[in-house]
Amino acid sequence: MNDLAPLLTPEGRALLDEVRGTVPADELAVATRLRRDHPAPLVSAALAQARLRQRAVAKFGAQDAHRMFFTPHGVEQSTRASVAAYRAARLKELGVTSVADLCCGIGGDAIALARAGIRVLAVDRDPATAATARANADALGLGGLIEVREADVTEVDTSGHDAVFVDPARRGGRGRIFDPEAYSPPLSWAVAAARTARVAALKIAPGVPHEAVPAEAEAEWISDHGDVKEAVLWFGTAPGTVRATLLPGPRTLRGAGLPDPPVRPLGRWLYEPDGAVIRAHLVADVAAELEGGLIDAAIAYVTADTLRPTPYATAYEITDQLPFNVKKLKALLRERGVGVLTVKKRGSAVEPEELRRKVKPQGPHAATVFLTRVAGAPTMLIGAPAAV
């Protein structure tokens, strides 16, 4: 699987076309049939690549995914195409014409940069990964804008480029790495590399502590369709700025440095801020926009008396507030004929599936229950998404 060369031959490409869409249940029969006319290792490689392409559709879309090449690690770690395109567009707006993409992986970010008209030096030290990035640049007709180099990023001269983009590896042998200094390369090295360029962007885990953000950096948290995907440290833009950007859009909320919102009694409307807003510590900015407050000092739910549409939070109309009690909730849901139950939690140890098993919702109606705390007390809030 690490040797792409056989798949890049006419025979390999024809096999990839033939096995496209093969479901796991049919793989054995397909492999047995194809091995009559093709080498067994090539058939296995084609089927493995087909599986990876199917997984990659969620990130790259079917049109690109079924032309690209992947490694298992590359599918897992690559940037979602929509996020990469947003970042590339922002670099373009900053006047960037060339980028050194360090730790390029299979080339997802390099592809987005090249499509924005930016020249890219894509660097990765792993031979198989670099070969995959090169194959992807060629497969998508971007080889003229993307130079792939197999090298240690710490030894690459980036002085000939307008910008530096670094995406350190954040997974090790034991899984996800949370300490920024345990990234490969460490965050401190990436920051030092960023300081050498006119503009730089460092992709980091969204859970990075705010105190780890350098004073001269702008910190941006990005979500896509409500899922927080990454944080980016920008250099050469707006030092000290904190932003939450929501895709599609993009819609960007810039922090105003507001104090924590007050805790107030529950109003008719409950707002659930987007994950990027929460990670960026901008709940206060959303609360100010909504003229609302928190239901609890440690819970990122905003409550207000009026409905104000905002892209930065989802609104729910609350009809009931109960102390946490499964029997009372079950009786209330049965009385209202609720069979479709959405369970959300924040500040509660109860698992949604566990609650569903206990209340056994039945009926034609739908409701949303929030397991949370209100002014420190375990509480159940029942309602429905606002019609906005």
mmCIF file of C-alpha atoms in Angstrom:
data_model
loop_
_atom_site.group_PDB
_atom_site.id
_atom_site.type_symbol
_atom_site.label_atom_id
_atom_site.label_comp_id
_atom_site.label_asym_id
_atom_site.label_seq_id
_atom_site.Cartn_x
_atom_site.Cartn_y
_atom_site.Cartn_z
ATOM 1 C CA MET A 1 0.000 0.000 0.000
ATOM 2 C CA ASN A 2 2.962 2.353 0.526
ATOM 3 C CA ASP A 3 4.159 1.972 -3.056
ATOM 4 C CA LEU A 4 1.945 4.032 -5.313
ATOM 5 C CA ALA A 5 3.949 3.404 -8.461
ATOM 6 C CA PRO A 6 1.971 0.307 -9.612
ATOM 7 C CA LEU A 7 -1.324 2.181 -9.156
ATOM 8 C CA LEU A 8 -0.059 5.036 -11.323
ATOM 9 C CA THR A 9 0.495 2.743 -14.328
ATOM 10 C CA PRO A 10 -2.238 2.358 -16.976
ATOM 11 C CA GLU A 11 -3.038 -1.091 -15.553
ATOM 12 C CA GLY A 12 -3.238 0.285 -12.024
ATOM 13 C CA ARG A 13 -5.458 3.201 -13.024
ATOM 14 C CA ALA A 14 -7.763 0.881 -14.959
ATOM 15 C CA LEU A 15 -8.066 -1.339 -11.893
ATOM 16 C CA LEU A 16 -8.892 1.645 -9.711
ATOM 17 C CA ASP A 17 -11.696 2.571 -12.075
ATOM 18 C CA GLU A 18 -12.982 -0.997 -12.018
ATOM 19 C CA VAL A 19 -13.062 -1.376 -8.227
ATOM 20 C CA ARG A 20 -14.586 2.040 -7.553
ATOM 21 C CA GLY A 21 -17.656 1.677 -5.386
ATOM 22 C CA THR A 22 -16.862 -1.880 -4.263
ATOM 23 C CA VAL A 23 -18.564 -2.505 -0.915
ATOM 24 C CA PRO A 24 -16.744 -4.527 1.786
ATOM 25 C CA ALA A 25 -19.107 -7.489 1.426
ATOM 26 C CA ASP A 26 -18.124 -7.863 -2.246
ATOM 27 C CA GLU A 27 -14.364 -7.399 -1.896
ATOM 28 C CA LEU A 28 -13.468 -11.071 -1.706
ATOM 29 C CA ALA A 29 -15.435 -11.969 -4.827
ATOM 30 C CA VAL A 30 -14.078 -8.954 -6.721
ATOM 31 C CA ALA A 31 -10.503 -9.748 -5.666
ATOM 32 C CA THR A 32 -10.845 -13.389 -6.704
ATOM 33 C CA ARG A 33 -12.126 -12.396 -10.136
ATOM 34 C CA LEU A 34 -9.527 -9.704 -10.775
ATOM 35 C CA ARG A 35 -6.581 -11.867 -9.691
ATOM 36 C CA ARG A 36 -7.178 -14.070 -12.707
ATOM 37 C CA ASP A 37 -5.860 -11.285 -14.940
ATOM 38 C CA HIS A 38 -3.828 -9.028 -12.621
ATOM 39 C CA PRO A 39 -1.068 -9.513 -10.016
ATOM 40 C CA ALA A 40 -2.499 -10.213 -6.574
ATOM 41 C CA PRO A 41 -0.527 -7.377 -4.864
ATOM 42 C CA LEU A 42 -1.840 -4.858 -7.402
ATOM 43 C CA VAL A 43 -5.438 -6.012 -6.891
ATOM 44 C CA SER A 44 -5.047 -5.730 -3.109
ATOM 45 C CA ALA A 45 -3.535 -2.269 -3.444
ATOM 46 C CA ALA A 46 -6.361 -1.122 -5.728
ATOM 47 C CA LEU A 47 -9.046 -2.377 -3.356
ATOM 48 C CA ALA A 48 -7.302 -0.765 -0.377
ATOM 49 C CA GLN A 49 -7.066 2.532 -2.251
ATOM 50 C CA ALA A 50 -10.751 2.282 -3.201
ATOM 51 C CA ARG A 51 -11.651 1.949 0.491
ATOM 52 C CA LEU A 52 -9.570 4.998 1.346
ATOM 53 C CA ARG A 53 -11.180 7.007 -1.450
ATOM 54 C CA GLN A 54 -14.624 6.146 -0.146
ATOM 55 C CA ARG A 55 -13.629 7.381 3.313
ATOM 56 C CA ALA A 56 -12.136 10.548 1.811
ATOM 57 C CA VAL A 57 -15.368 11.603 0.070
ATOM 58 C CA ALA A 58 -16.588 13.240 3.289
ATOM 59 C CA LYS A 59 -13.550 15.535 3.321
ATOM 60 C CA PHE A 60 -12.792 16.090 -0.352
ATOM 61 C CA GLY A 61 -16.057 15.437 -2.185
ATOM 62 C CA ALA A 62 -16.593 12.570 -4.604
ATOM 63 C CA GLN A 63 -15.169 14.318 -7.667
ATOM 64 C CA ASP A 64 -11.739 14.875 -6.105
ATOM 65 C CA ALA A 65 -11.632 11.887 -3.753
ATOM 66 C CA HIS A 66 -12.009 9.350 -6.551
ATOM 67 C CA ARG A 67 -9.112 10.905 -8.466
ATOM 68 C CA MET A 68 -6.771 11.342 -5.514
ATOM 69 C CA PHE A 69 -4.514 8.916 -3.682
ATOM 70 C CA PHE A 70 -4.478 8.358 0.063
ATOM 71 C CA THR A 71 -2.718 6.683 2.938
ATOM 72 C CA PRO A 72 -4.709 5.592 6.016
ATOM 73 C CA HIS A 73 -3.006 8.247 8.137
ATOM 74 C CA GLY A 74 -3.470 10.819 5.391
ATOM 75 C CA VAL A 75 -7.239 10.365 5.243
ATOM 76 C CA GLU A 76 -7.452 10.729 9.006
ATOM 77 C CA GLN A 77 -5.219 13.790 9.335
ATOM 78 C CA SER A 78 -5.891 15.761 6.163
ATOM 79 C CA THR A 79 -7.749 19.068 6.317
ATOM 80 C CA ARG A 80 -11.354 19.128 5.135
ATOM 81 C CA ALA A 81 -11.419 20.723 1.674
ATOM 82 C CA SER A 82 -13.827 23.485 2.718
ATOM 83 C CA VAL A 83 -11.559 24.546 5.583
ATOM 84 C CA ALA A 84 -8.431 24.415 3.410
ATOM 85 C CA ALA A 85 -10.173 26.512 0.733
ATOM 86 C CA TYR A 86 -11.201 29.121 3.303
ATOM 87 C CA ARG A 87 -7.648 29.379 4.627
ATOM 88 C CA ALA A 88 -6.203 29.587 1.112
ATOM 89 C CA ALA A 89 -8.653 32.384 0.237
ATOM 90 C CA ARG A 90 -7.606 34.314 3.312
ATOM 91 C CA LEU A 91 -3.926 33.982 2.392
ATOM 92 C CA LYS A 92 -4.778 35.160 -1.121
ATOM 93 C CA GLU A 93 -6.539 38.220 0.327
ATOM 94 C CA LEU A 94 -3.377 38.966 2.322
ATOM 95 C CA GLY A 95 -1.447 39.255 -0.940
ATOM 96 C CA VAL A 96 0.351 35.923 -0.629
ATOM 97 C CA THR A 97 1.614 34.484 -3.928
ATOM 98 C CA SER A 98 3.817 31.646 -2.644
ATOM 99 C CA VAL A 99 3.638 29.410 0.427
ATOM 100 C CA ALA A 100 6.003 26.927 2.039
ATOM 101 C CA ASP A 101 3.606 24.188 3.202
ATOM 102 C CA LEU A 102 5.535 22.363 5.923
ATOM 103 C CA CYS A 103 4.303 18.917 7.006
ATOM 104 C CA CYS A 104 2.122 18.845 3.891
ATOM 105 C CA GLY A 105 0.754 15.329 4.375
ATOM 106 C CA ILE A 106 -1.052 14.015 1.310
ATOM 107 C CA GLY A 107 -1.359 17.552 -0.062
ATOM 108 C CA GLY A 108 -4.873 18.665 0.876
ATOM 109 C CA ASP A 109 -3.830 22.171 1.870
ATOM 110 C CA ALA A 110 -1.379 22.446 -1.033
ATOM 111 C CA ILE A 111 -4.223 21.642 -3.427
ATOM 112 C CA ALA A 112 -6.423 24.387 -1.973
ATOM 113 C CA LEU A 113 -3.562 26.889 -2.115
ATOM 114 C CA ALA A 114 -2.757 26.019 -5.731
ATOM 115 C CA ARG A 115 -6.412 26.353 -6.706
ATOM 116 C CA ALA A 116 -6.298 29.846 -5.240
ATOM 117 C CA GLY A 117 -3.457 30.618 -7.645
ATOM 118 C CA ILE A 118 -0.695 30.378 -5.029
ATOM 119 C CA ARG A 119 2.613 28.626 -5.742
ATOM 120 C CA VAL A 120 3.372 25.951 -3.153
ATOM 121 C CA LEU A 121 6.481 24.211 -1.875
ATOM 122 C CA ALA A 122 4.992 21.159 -0.129
ATOM 123 C CA VAL A 123 7.365 19.396 2.260
ATOM 124 C CA ASP A 124 7.043 16.115 4.137
ATOM 125 C CA ARG A 125 9.758 13.850 5.460
ATOM 126 C CA ASP A 126 7.870 10.577 4.974
ATOM 127 C CA PRO A 127 8.640 9.119 1.523
ATOM 128 C CA ALA A 128 5.236 7.477 1.038
ATOM 129 C CA THR A 129 3.395 10.619 2.129
ATOM 130 C CA ALA A 130 5.452 12.873 -0.128
ATOM 131 C CA ALA A 131 4.873 10.499 -3.048
ATOM 132 C CA THR A 132 1.138 10.618 -2.362
ATOM 133 C CA ALA A 133 1.129 14.425 -2.296
ATOM 134 C CA ARG A 134 2.999 14.492 -5.627
ATOM 135 C CA ALA A 135 0.544 12.027 -7.162
ATOM 136 C CA ASN A 136 -2.384 14.139 -5.979
ATOM 137 C CA ALA A 137 -0.957 17.342 -7.430
ATOM 138 C CA ASP A 138 -0.566 15.603 -10.778
ATOM 139 C CA ALA A 139 -3.960 13.858 -10.613
ATOM 140 C CA LEU A 140 -5.740 17.194 -10.150
ATOM 141 C CA GLY A 141 -3.709 19.019 -12.786
ATOM 142 C CA LEU A 142 -1.867 21.195 -10.259
ATOM 143 C CA GLY A 143 1.663 19.895 -10.705
ATOM 144 C CA GLY A 144 2.740 23.179 -12.263
ATOM 145 C CA LEU A 145 1.973 25.084 -9.053
ATOM 146 C CA ILE A 146 2.975 22.497 -6.458
ATOM 147 C CA GLU A 147 6.551 21.369 -5.899
ATOM 148 C CA VAL A 148 6.674 18.400 -3.507
ATOM 149 C CA ARG A 149 9.897 17.861 -1.611
ATOM 150 C CA GLU A 150 10.761 14.904 0.610
ATOM 151 C CA ALA A 151 12.739 16.496 3.441
ATOM 152 C CA ASP A 152 12.867 17.316 7.147
ATOM 153 C CA VAL A 153 10.893 20.560 7.474
ATOM 154 C CA THR A 154 13.357 21.877 10.049
ATOM 155 C CA GLU A 155 16.059 21.880 7.373
ATOM 156 C CA VAL A 156 14.094 23.631 4.595
ATOM 157 C CA ASP A 157 14.892 27.211 3.583
ATOM 158 C CA THR A 158 11.574 29.074 3.344
ATOM 159 C CA SER A 159 13.015 32.536 2.719
ATOM 160 C CA GLY A 160 11.911 32.573 -0.924
ATOM 161 C CA HIS A 161 8.220 32.375 -0.036
ATOM 162 C CA ASP A 162 5.704 35.027 1.037
ATOM 163 C CA ALA A 163 4.145 32.820 3.685
ATOM 164 C CA VAL A 164 4.700 29.731 5.781
ATOM 165 C CA PHE A 165 1.986 27.224 6.632
ATOM 166 C CA VAL A 166 2.755 24.549 9.227
ATOM 167 C CA ASP A 167 0.533 21.598 10.095
ATOM 168 C CA PRO A 168 2.439 19.645 12.780
ATOM 169 C CA ALA A 169 1.604 16.000 13.406
ATOM 170 C CA ARG A 170 -0.707 15.804 16.419
ATOM 171 C CA ARG A 171 -0.964 12.043 16.696
ATOM 172 C CA GLY A 172 1.590 9.595 18.033
ATOM 173 C CA GLY A 173 1.763 5.878 18.709
ATOM 174 C CA ARG A 174 -0.698 6.269 21.584
ATOM 175 C CA GLY A 175 -3.196 8.445 19.753
ATOM 176 C CA ARG A 176 -3.991 12.159 19.879
ATOM 177 C CA ILE A 177 -1.347 14.494 21.324
ATOM 178 C CA PHE A 178 -2.580 17.314 23.541
ATOM 179 C CA ASP A 179 0.694 18.941 24.573
ATOM 180 C CA PRO A 180 1.664 21.446 21.816
ATOM 181 C CA GLU A 181 5.333 20.861 22.584
ATOM 182 C CA ALA A 182 4.840 17.163 21.820
ATOM 183 C CA TYR A 183 3.676 17.948 18.278
ATOM 184 C CA SER A 184 6.044 16.927 15.504
ATOM 185 C CA PRO A 185 7.616 19.422 15.044
ATOM 186 C CA PRO A 186 6.887 21.147 18.382
ATOM 187 C CA LEU A 187 4.729 24.264 18.439
ATOM 188 C CA SER A 188 7.696 26.351 19.602
ATOM 189 C CA TRP A 189 9.611 25.414 16.439
ATOM 190 C CA ALA A 190 6.572 26.217 14.272
ATOM 191 C CA VAL A 191 6.204 29.616 15.944
ATOM 192 C CA ALA A 192 9.883 30.356 15.319
ATOM 193 C CA ALA A 193 9.423 29.385 11.653
ATOM 194 C CA ALA A 194 6.340 31.614 11.426
ATOM 195 C CA ARG A 195 8.293 34.607 12.664
ATOM 196 C CA THR A 196 10.629 34.381 9.669
ATOM 197 C CA ALA A 197 7.836 34.999 7.126
ATOM 198 C CA ARG A 198 5.743 38.043 6.243
ATOM 199 C CA VAL A 199 2.600 35.983 6.860
ATOM 200 C CA ALA A 200 2.233 32.607 8.523
ATOM 201 C CA ALA A 201 -0.518 30.223 9.566
ATOM 202 C CA LEU A 202 -0.036 27.400 12.052
ATOM 203 C CA LYS A 203 -2.726 24.732 12.248
ATOM 204 C CA ILE A 204 -3.176 23.445 15.796
ATOM 205 C CA ALA A 205 -5.675 21.398 17.781
ATOM 206 C CA PRO A 206 -8.845 23.339 18.707
ATOM 207 C CA GLY A 207 -8.353 22.400 22.350
ATOM 208 C CA VAL A 208 -5.087 24.343 22.626
ATOM 209 C CA PRO A 209 -4.919 26.360 25.862
ATOM 210 C CA HIS A 210 -5.392 30.080 25.210
ATOM 211 C CA GLU A 211 -2.331 30.806 27.315
ATOM 212 C CA ALA A 212 -0.240 28.877 24.754
ATOM 213 C CA VAL A 213 -1.109 31.443 22.035
ATOM 214 C CA PRO A 214 1.846 33.821 21.446
ATOM 215 C CA ALA A 215 1.090 37.498 22.075
ATOM 216 C CA GLU A 216 1.920 38.469 18.478
ATOM 217 C CA ALA A 217 -0.434 35.879 16.984
ATOM 218 C CA GLU A 218 -4.062 36.078 15.959
ATOM 219 C CA ALA A 219 -6.004 33.000 17.077
ATOM 220 C CA GLU A 220 -8.871 31.678 14.949
ATOM 221 C CA TRP A 221 -11.137 28.730 15.652
ATOM 222 C CA ILE A 222 -12.922 27.234 12.628
ATOM 223 C CA SER A 223 -16.033 25.056 12.486
ATOM 224 C CA ASP A 224 -17.689 23.466 9.476
ATOM 225 C CA HIS A 225 -21.437 22.782 9.651
ATOM 226 C CA GLY A 226 -21.192 23.064 13.426
ATOM 227 C CA ASP A 227 -18.219 20.734 13.906
ATOM 228 C CA VAL A 228 -15.071 22.400 15.256
ATOM 229 C CA LYS A 229 -12.256 21.388 12.918
ATOM 230 C CA GLU A 230 -9.156 23.274 13.974
ATOM 231 C CA ALA A 231 -7.539 26.348 15.402
ATOM 232 C CA VAL A 232 -5.109 28.490 13.421
ATOM 233 C CA LEU A 233 -2.457 30.852 14.720
ATOM 234 C CA TRP A 234 -1.946 33.696 12.240
ATOM 235 C CA PHE A 235 1.181 35.834 12.145
ATOM 236 C CA GLY A 236 1.466 39.099 10.249
ATOM 237 C CA THR A 237 -2.259 39.853 10.534
ATOM 238 C CA ALA A 238 -3.873 41.210 13.725
ATOM 239 C CA PRO A 239 -1.836 40.416 16.863
ATOM 240 C CA GLY A 240 -3.918 39.534 19.905
ATOM 241 C CA THR A 241 -7.176 39.179 17.955
ATOM 242 C CA VAL A 242 -9.424 36.200 18.682
ATOM 243 C CA ARG A 243 -11.903 35.027 16.025
ATOM 244 C CA ALA A 244 -14.448 32.278 15.516
ATOM 245 C CA THR A 245 -15.155 31.439 11.881
ATOM 246 C CA LEU A 246 -18.131 29.339 10.828
ATOM 247 C CA LEU A 247 -18.306 27.504 7.524
ATOM 248 C CA PRO A 248 -20.028 27.518 5.141
ATOM 249 C CA GLY A 249 -20.091 31.248 4.808
ATOM 250 C CA PRO A 250 -17.666 32.200 6.039
ATOM 251 C CA ARG A 251 -19.086 34.083 9.009
ATOM 252 C CA THR A 252 -16.512 35.472 11.405
ATOM 253 C CA LEU A 253 -17.041 36.744 14.944
ATOM 254 C CA ARG A 254 -14.203 38.884 16.296
ATOM 255 C CA GLY A 255 -13.764 39.096 20.028
ATOM 256 C CA ALA A 256 -14.284 42.477 21.667
ATOM 257 C CA GLY A 257 -12.620 41.528 24.942
ATOM 258 C CA LEU A 258 -15.897 41.498 26.871
ATOM 259 C CA PRO A 259 -16.170 40.285 30.485
ATOM 260 C CA ASP A 260 -18.047 37.088 31.280
ATOM 261 C CA PRO A 261 -21.815 37.451 30.807
ATOM 262 C CA PRO A 262 -23.998 37.661 33.929
ATOM 263 C CA VAL A 263 -25.982 34.669 35.130
ATOM 264 C CA ARG A 264 -29.707 35.375 34.876
ATOM 265 C CA PRO A 265 -33.009 33.507 35.224
ATOM 266 C CA LEU A 266 -34.014 31.264 32.373
ATOM 267 C CA GLY A 267 -35.905 33.101 29.665
ATOM 268 C CA ARG A 268 -38.121 31.789 26.893
ATOM 269 C CA TRP A 269 -35.216 31.227 24.539
ATOM 270 C CA LEU A 270 -32.079 29.139 24.971
ATOM 271 C CA TYR A 271 -29.126 29.623 22.635
ATOM 272 C CA GLU A 272 -26.462 26.987 22.012
ATOM 273 C CA PRO A 273 -23.320 28.749 20.728
ATOM 274 C CA ASP A 274 -21.379 27.183 17.877
ATOM 275 C CA GLY A 275 -18.424 25.096 19.032
ATOM 276 C CA ALA A 276 -15.936 27.502 17.450
ATOM 277 C CA VAL A 277 -17.451 30.347 19.467
ATOM 278 C CA ILE A 278 -17.082 28.335 22.670
ATOM 279 C CA ARG A 279 -13.497 27.286 21.913
ATOM 280 C CA ALA A 280 -12.588 30.882 21.109
ATOM 281 C CA HIS A 281 -14.065 32.015 24.455
ATOM 282 C CA LEU A 282 -16.464 34.361 22.667
ATOM 283 C CA VAL A 283 -19.703 33.319 24.373
ATOM 284 C CA ALA A 284 -19.797 36.779 25.982
ATOM 285 C CA ASP A 285 -19.846 38.395 22.533
ATOM 286 C CA VAL A 286 -22.811 36.246 21.482
ATOM 287 C CA ALA A 287 -24.624 36.962 24.754
ATOM 288 C CA ALA A 288 -24.145 40.691 24.207
ATOM 289 C CA GLU A 289 -25.535 40.427 20.666
ATOM 290 C CA LEU A 290 -28.584 38.583 22.010
ATOM 291 C CA GLU A 291 -29.010 40.830 25.074
ATOM 292 C CA GLY A 292 -28.897 37.641 27.110
ATOM 293 C CA GLY A 293 -27.039 36.009 29.956
ATOM 294 C CA LEU A 294 -25.843 32.602 31.094
ATOM 295 C CA ILE A 295 -28.021 30.002 32.787
ATOM 296 C CA ASP A 296 -25.005 29.030 34.916
ATOM 297 C CA ALA A 297 -21.594 30.608 35.398
ATOM 298 C CA ALA A 298 -19.814 27.483 34.103
ATOM 299 C CA ILE A 299 -22.224 26.471 31.313
ATOM 300 C CA ALA A 300 -22.020 27.870 27.765
ATOM 301 C CA TYR A 301 -25.764 28.186 27.224
ATOM 302 C CA VAL A 302 -27.162 31.689 26.722
ATOM 303 C CA THR A 303 -30.738 32.565 27.650
ATOM 304 C CA ALA A 304 -32.798 35.555 26.547
ATOM 305 C CA ASP A 305 -36.377 36.807 26.559
ATOM 306 C CA THR A 306 -36.540 37.598 22.844
ATOM 307 C CA LEU A 307 -35.683 35.651 19.705
ATOM 308 C CA ARG A 308 -32.840 37.194 17.733
ATOM 309 C CA PRO A 309 -31.509 35.176 14.773
ATOM 310 C CA THR A 310 -27.715 34.849 14.830
ATOM 311 C CA PRO A 311 -25.360 32.641 12.819
ATOM 312 C CA TYR A 312 -23.237 32.081 15.922
ATOM 313 C CA ALA A 313 -25.771 30.131 17.997
ATOM 314 C CA THR A 314 -28.756 27.837 17.528
ATOM 315 C CA ALA A 315 -31.956 29.020 19.218
ATOM 316 C CA TYR A 316 -34.444 26.804 21.061
ATOM 317 C CA GLU A 317 -37.817 27.738 22.523
ATOM 318 C CA ILE A 318 -38.002 26.349 26.058
ATOM 319 C CA THR A 319 -41.400 25.146 27.233
ATOM 320 C CA ASP A 320 -40.500 23.375 30.495
ATOM 321 C CA GLN A 321 -37.889 23.516 33.234
ATOM 322 C CA LEU A 322 -37.676 20.543 35.612
ATOM 323 C CA PRO A 323 -35.257 19.467 38.324
ATOM 324 C CA PHE A 324 -33.387 16.406 37.102
ATOM 325 C CA ASN A 325 -35.831 13.526 37.487
ATOM 326 C CA VAL A 326 -36.105 10.763 34.909
ATOM 327 C CA LYS A 327 -39.568 9.631 36.016
ATOM 328 C CA LYS A 328 -41.025 13.129 35.688
ATOM 329 C CA LEU A 329 -39.422 13.534 32.270
ATOM 330 C CA LYS A 330 -40.783 10.178 31.109
ATOM 331 C CA ALA A 331 -44.299 11.120 32.251
ATOM 332 C CA LEU A 332 -44.106 14.524 30.546
ATOM 333 C CA LEU A 333 -42.918 13.039 27.245
ATOM 334 C CA ARG A 334 -45.618 10.350 27.335
ATOM 335 C CA GLU A 335 -48.290 12.978 28.027
ATOM 336 C CA ARG A 336 -47.144 14.986 24.978
ATOM 337 C CA GLY A 337 -46.666 12.006 22.679
ATOM 338 C CA VAL A 338 -42.968 12.617 22.082
ATOM 339 C CA GLY A 339 -41.375 9.822 20.072
ATOM 340 C CA VAL A 340 -38.483 11.694 18.489
ATOM 341 C CA LEU A 341 -36.245 12.896 21.312
ATOM 342 C CA THR A 342 -33.040 14.861 20.820
ATOM 343 C CA VAL A 343 -30.881 14.867 23.945
ATOM 344 C CA LYS A 344 -28.213 17.509 24.467
ATOM 345 C CA LYS A 345 -25.987 17.789 27.495
ATOM 346 C CA ARG A 346 -23.630 20.303 29.007
ATOM 347 C CA GLY A 347 -22.539 20.022 32.613
ATOM 348 C CA SER A 348 -24.243 16.643 33.117
ATOM 349 C CA ALA A 349 -22.718 13.191 33.522
ATOM 350 C CA VAL A 350 -25.793 11.426 32.081
ATOM 351 C CA GLU A 351 -25.276 9.980 28.613
ATOM 352 C CA PRO A 352 -27.972 10.769 26.016
ATOM 353 C CA GLU A 353 -28.439 7.144 24.955
ATOM 354 C CA GLU A 354 -28.824 6.094 28.574
ATOM 355 C CA LEU A 355 -31.585 8.651 29.062
ATOM 356 C CA ARG A 356 -33.385 7.566 25.877
ATOM 357 C CA ARG A 357 -33.407 3.943 27.071
ATOM 358 C CA LYS A 358 -34.928 4.981 30.359
ATOM 359 C CA VAL A 359 -37.675 7.292 29.060
ATOM 360 C CA LYS A 360 -38.564 5.113 26.021
ATOM 361 C CA PRO A 361 -40.024 7.920 23.885
ATOM 362 C CA GLN A 362 -43.101 6.986 21.853
ATOM 363 C CA GLY A 363 -45.457 9.073 19.789
ATOM 364 C CA PRO A 364 -45.703 11.309 16.724
ATOM 365 C CA HIS A 365 -44.157 14.465 18.185
ATOM 366 C CA ALA A 366 -40.578 15.669 18.637
ATOM 367 C CA ALA A 367 -38.794 17.493 21.436
ATOM 368 C CA THR A 368 -35.335 18.450 22.600
ATOM 369 C CA VAL A 369 -34.197 17.950 26.171
ATOM 370 C CA PHE A 370 -31.153 19.685 27.627
ATOM 371 C CA LEU A 371 -29.392 18.001 30.526
ATOM 372 C CA THR A 372 -27.548 20.838 32.209
ATOM 373 C CA ARG A 373 -27.315 23.039 35.283
ATOM 374 C CA VAL A 374 -29.267 26.182 35.989
ATOM 375 C CA ALA A 375 -27.703 28.341 38.698
ATOM 376 C CA GLY A 376 -25.791 25.303 39.916
ATOM 377 C CA ALA A 377 -28.754 22.887 40.103
ATOM 378 C CA PRO A 378 -29.022 19.797 37.840
ATOM 379 C CA THR A 379 -31.867 20.638 35.485
ATOM 380 C CA MET A 380 -33.791 19.354 32.492
ATOM 381 C CA LEU A 381 -34.977 21.903 29.936
ATOM 382 C CA ILE A 382 -37.507 20.787 27.325
ATOM 383 C CA GLY A 383 -38.174 22.627 24.109
ATOM 384 C CA ALA A 384 -37.754 22.669 20.351
ATOM 385 C CA PRO A 385 -35.602 24.430 17.751
ATOM 386 C CA ALA A 386 -36.821 27.947 17.067
ATOM 387 C CA ALA A 387 -38.577 28.590 13.765
ATOM 388 C CA VAL A 388 -36.323 31.273 12.298
#
